[in-house]
Amino acid sequence: MSENVVKKTSAYVWFDAEFTSLNLESARLLQVAAIVTDTELNRLHPESADLNLCIKLPDGESVSEWVEENLPGLVKQCRSAEAVTLEEADRQLASMLDQYAGTPYEAISGRPVLAGNSVHNDWVLMRRFLPEFGSRLHYRLLDVSTLKIQWTDIRGGAAFDKDSVALLDQYFPAGGINTANAHDALFDIKASIAELAYYRANLFAH
């Protein structure tokens, strides 16, 4: 009788995006960020290779009132010369996966999994605007929000505090978090990685 071979996920692609609107039907990308880790949540690349890109807002393109009010700095960056096109962002994300996750894989089973908090929202816009990046990903998603719900409902634990720099630094592999920056895509990724590490240490510990 042949033994069943358990094949681990090849990599986690931690991804977060900021949008022009909370309405996903009409939203466009404002910012994308990515970190690639192994299944133990350790980076597969140096920190300097973390990706954090502002997407160019086309002339005349508006953003929602909420975004204008809460993300003015990001909107300004997206209207500046440092912003990149969607096509360039797609190319850089795909290149990152090719270099650090060994993509593209011909078999879907070998592809890395997109990971993050409520990452299904990011998945929707990724599929619409980042086809090369999306073509390198597994159809499965690793959504930390699922464990957040289980932590609350089963264990009765208080929500993971993403504003606590000490907590983030404690659980983010290798540490190095010394400030909180909500609604920044790269910070949100690091917070999600730390949150998953927290649940792994506490939810599954007993």
Short mmCIF file of C-alpha atoms in Angstrom, two decimals:
data_model
loop_
_atom_site.label_atom_id
_atom_site.label_comp_id
_atom_site.label_asym_id
_atom_site.label_seq_id
_atom_site.Cartn_x
_atom_site.Cartn_y
_atom_site.Cartn_z
CA MET A 1 0.00 0.00 0.00
CA SER A 2 1.44 3.36 -1.02
CA GLU A 3 1.79 6.03 1.63
CA ASN A 4 -0.05 9.29 1.29
CA VAL A 5 2.39 12.10 0.72
CA VAL A 6 1.52 15.35 2.46
CA LYS A 7 2.66 18.26 0.33
CA LYS A 8 3.10 21.55 2.14
CA THR A 9 2.32 24.90 0.59
CA SER A 10 5.30 26.11 -1.40
CA ALA A 11 5.12 29.67 0.00
CA TYR A 12 2.80 32.30 1.41
CA VAL A 13 2.50 35.51 -0.60
CA TRP A 14 1.44 38.13 1.91
CA PHE A 15 -0.44 40.77 -0.02
CA ASP A 16 -2.39 43.89 0.81
CA ALA A 17 -3.82 46.70 -1.26
CA GLU A 18 -5.43 50.06 -0.73
CA PHE A 19 -8.31 50.99 -3.02
CA THR A 20 -9.83 54.16 -4.48
CA SER A 21 -13.16 53.14 -2.96
CA LEU A 22 -14.63 50.63 -0.51
CA ASN A 23 -17.04 49.66 -3.30
CA LEU A 24 -15.14 46.82 -4.97
CA GLU A 25 -17.29 46.98 -8.09
CA SER A 26 -15.90 50.38 -9.01
CA ALA A 27 -12.62 50.47 -7.06
CA ARG A 28 -9.15 50.72 -8.54
CA LEU A 29 -5.82 50.01 -6.87
CA LEU A 30 -3.99 52.79 -5.04
CA GLN A 31 -1.22 50.82 -3.33
CA VAL A 32 0.03 47.23 -3.36
CA ALA A 33 2.54 45.55 -1.08
CA ALA A 34 3.91 42.02 -0.85
CA ILE A 35 6.19 39.86 1.29
CA VAL A 36 6.93 36.21 0.49
CA THR A 37 7.43 33.80 3.40
CA ASP A 38 7.78 30.10 3.99
CA THR A 39 5.16 28.21 6.00
CA GLU A 40 7.01 29.13 9.21
CA LEU A 41 6.42 32.81 8.36
CA ASN A 42 10.09 33.57 7.69
CA ARG A 43 10.88 35.85 4.74
CA LEU A 44 12.19 34.10 1.62
CA HIS A 45 13.96 37.32 0.64
CA PRO A 46 15.83 40.14 2.36
CA GLU A 47 13.76 42.91 3.93
CA SER A 48 15.02 45.26 1.24
CA ALA A 49 13.10 43.21 -1.31
CA ASP A 50 9.71 43.82 0.37
CA LEU A 51 7.48 45.34 -2.29
CA ASN A 52 5.52 48.52 -1.60
CA LEU A 53 4.20 50.42 -4.61
CA CYS A 54 1.91 53.39 -5.10
CA ILE A 55 -0.24 53.11 -8.23
CA LYS A 56 -0.55 56.10 -10.55
CA LEU A 57 -3.98 57.72 -10.51
CA PRO A 58 -5.02 58.58 -14.08
CA ASP A 59 -5.82 62.22 -14.78
CA GLY A 60 -9.35 62.96 -13.69
CA GLU A 61 -9.65 59.78 -11.63
CA SER A 62 -11.40 60.47 -8.35
CA VAL A 63 -11.34 58.62 -5.05
CA SER A 64 -14.11 58.09 -2.54
CA GLU A 65 -14.80 60.61 0.21
CA TRP A 66 -13.56 58.10 2.82
CA VAL A 67 -10.26 57.61 1.00
CA GLU A 68 -9.81 61.35 0.46
CA GLU A 69 -10.35 61.94 4.17
CA ASN A 70 -8.38 59.02 5.61
CA LEU A 71 -5.58 58.47 3.08
CA PRO A 72 -4.62 61.95 1.83
CA GLY A 73 -0.89 61.21 1.91
CA LEU A 74 -1.32 58.09 -0.19
CA VAL A 75 -3.55 59.87 -2.70
CA LYS A 76 -0.89 62.58 -3.06
CA GLN A 77 1.78 59.92 -3.70
CA CYS A 78 -0.44 58.28 -6.32
CA ARG A 79 -0.61 61.60 -8.17
CA SER A 80 3.17 62.08 -8.00
CA ALA A 81 5.99 61.07 -10.30
CA GLU A 82 7.04 58.22 -7.96
CA ALA A 83 3.81 56.29 -8.63
CA VAL A 84 3.94 53.37 -11.08
CA THR A 85 1.42 52.12 -13.61
CA LEU A 86 -0.73 49.07 -12.96
CA GLU A 87 1.24 47.24 -15.65
CA GLU A 88 4.54 48.00 -13.91
CA ALA A 89 3.15 46.93 -10.54
CA ASP A 90 1.94 43.67 -12.09
CA ARG A 91 5.38 43.08 -13.61
CA GLN A 92 7.20 43.72 -10.34
CA LEU A 93 4.88 41.47 -8.34
CA ALA A 94 5.20 38.64 -10.87
CA SER A 95 8.98 39.07 -10.95
CA MET A 96 9.10 38.91 -7.13
CA LEU A 97 7.29 35.56 -7.17
CA ASP A 98 9.49 34.22 -9.94
CA GLN A 99 12.62 35.10 -7.99
CA TYR A 100 11.62 34.10 -4.47
CA ALA A 101 8.82 31.54 -4.85
CA GLY A 102 10.11 29.72 -7.93
CA THR A 103 7.06 30.56 -10.04
CA PRO A 104 5.47 30.01 -12.44
CA TYR A 105 4.51 26.42 -11.65
CA GLU A 106 2.78 24.45 -14.38
CA ALA A 107 0.80 22.52 -11.76
CA ILE A 108 -1.56 24.59 -9.61
CA SER A 109 -0.69 22.44 -6.58
CA GLY A 110 2.83 23.88 -6.54
CA ARG A 111 1.84 27.53 -6.58
CA PRO A 112 2.14 29.79 -3.54
CA VAL A 113 -0.96 30.88 -1.62
CA LEU A 114 -2.13 34.47 -1.29
CA ALA A 115 -2.29 35.44 2.40
CA GLY A 116 -3.55 38.35 4.47
CA ASN A 117 -6.46 39.73 6.46
CA SER A 118 -9.81 39.68 4.60
CA VAL A 119 -7.65 38.85 1.62
CA HIS A 120 -10.66 37.90 -0.51
CA ASN A 121 -11.19 41.63 -1.07
CA ASP A 122 -7.63 42.02 -2.36
CA TRP A 123 -8.11 38.88 -4.47
CA VAL A 124 -11.02 40.52 -6.32
CA LEU A 125 -8.96 43.51 -7.45
CA MET A 126 -5.83 41.42 -7.98
CA ARG A 127 -7.75 39.26 -10.48
CA ARG A 128 -9.05 42.36 -12.24
CA PHE A 129 -5.90 44.45 -12.45
CA LEU A 130 -2.85 42.18 -11.88
CA PRO A 131 -3.16 39.23 -14.30
CA GLU A 132 0.51 38.21 -14.41
CA PHE A 133 0.74 38.18 -10.63
CA GLY A 134 -2.54 36.30 -10.32
CA SER A 135 -1.50 33.65 -12.84
CA ARG A 136 1.27 32.54 -10.48
CA LEU A 137 -0.97 31.98 -7.44
CA HIS A 138 -2.89 29.01 -6.07
CA TYR A 139 -6.68 29.23 -6.01
CA ARG A 140 -6.61 28.78 -2.21
CA LEU A 141 -6.39 31.73 0.17
CA LEU A 142 -4.90 32.00 3.65
CA ASP A 143 -7.20 34.46 5.42
CA VAL A 144 -6.06 35.40 8.92
CA SER A 145 -9.56 36.75 9.56
CA THR A 146 -10.80 33.16 9.73
CA LEU A 147 -8.59 32.49 12.74
CA LYS A 148 -9.56 35.85 14.24
CA ILE A 149 -13.18 34.64 14.28
CA GLN A 150 -12.21 31.28 15.76
CA TRP A 151 -10.07 32.95 18.40
CA THR A 152 -13.00 35.07 19.49
CA ASP A 153 -15.77 32.47 19.19
CA ILE A 154 -13.99 29.36 20.50
CA ARG A 155 -11.37 30.71 22.87
CA GLY A 156 -13.09 33.95 23.84
CA GLY A 157 -9.85 35.79 23.37
CA ALA A 158 -9.60 39.54 22.95
CA ALA A 159 -8.95 40.71 19.41
CA PHE A 160 -5.29 40.94 18.39
CA ASP A 161 -4.29 44.56 18.92
CA LYS A 162 -2.62 45.78 15.74
CA ASP A 163 -1.99 49.15 17.35
CA SER A 164 0.26 47.59 19.99
CA VAL A 165 3.79 48.02 18.70
CA ALA A 166 5.16 45.78 21.47
CA LEU A 167 2.78 42.96 20.53
CA LEU A 168 3.53 43.29 16.82
CA ASP A 169 7.27 43.32 17.44
CA GLN A 170 7.00 40.28 19.71
CA TYR A 171 5.21 38.09 17.19
CA PHE A 172 6.52 39.34 13.86
CA PRO A 173 9.33 36.92 12.91
CA ALA A 174 12.71 38.59 13.54
CA GLY A 175 10.92 41.59 15.08
CA GLY A 176 11.89 45.02 13.85
CA ILE A 177 8.47 46.70 14.12
CA ASN A 178 8.85 49.98 15.99
CA THR A 179 5.83 51.94 14.80
CA ALA A 180 2.20 51.35 13.82
CA ASN A 181 0.92 52.76 10.53
CA ALA A 182 -2.68 51.72 9.90
CA HIS A 183 -3.92 51.79 6.29
CA ASP A 184 -0.43 51.41 4.90
CA ALA A 185 -0.35 48.23 2.82
CA LEU A 186 3.14 47.09 3.85
CA PHE A 187 2.49 47.69 7.54
CA ASP A 188 -0.83 45.84 7.28
CA ILE A 189 1.00 42.83 5.84
CA LYS A 190 3.48 42.76 8.71
CA ALA A 191 0.61 43.08 11.18
CA SER A 192 -1.18 40.14 9.53
CA ILE A 193 1.94 37.97 9.73
CA ALA A 194 2.35 38.85 13.41
CA GLU A 195 -1.32 38.13 14.04
CA LEU A 196 -1.10 34.69 12.45
CA ALA A 197 2.01 33.94 14.55
CA TYR A 198 0.03 34.99 17.63
CA TYR A 199 -2.83 32.61 16.82
CA ARG A 200 -0.41 29.78 16.08
CA ALA A 201 1.19 30.28 19.48
CA ASN A 202 -2.06 30.58 21.41
CA LEU A 203 -5.03 29.15 19.53
CA PHE A 204 -3.35 25.85 18.68
CA ALA A 205 -1.25 25.59 21.82
CA HIS A 206 -3.77 23.59 23.86
#
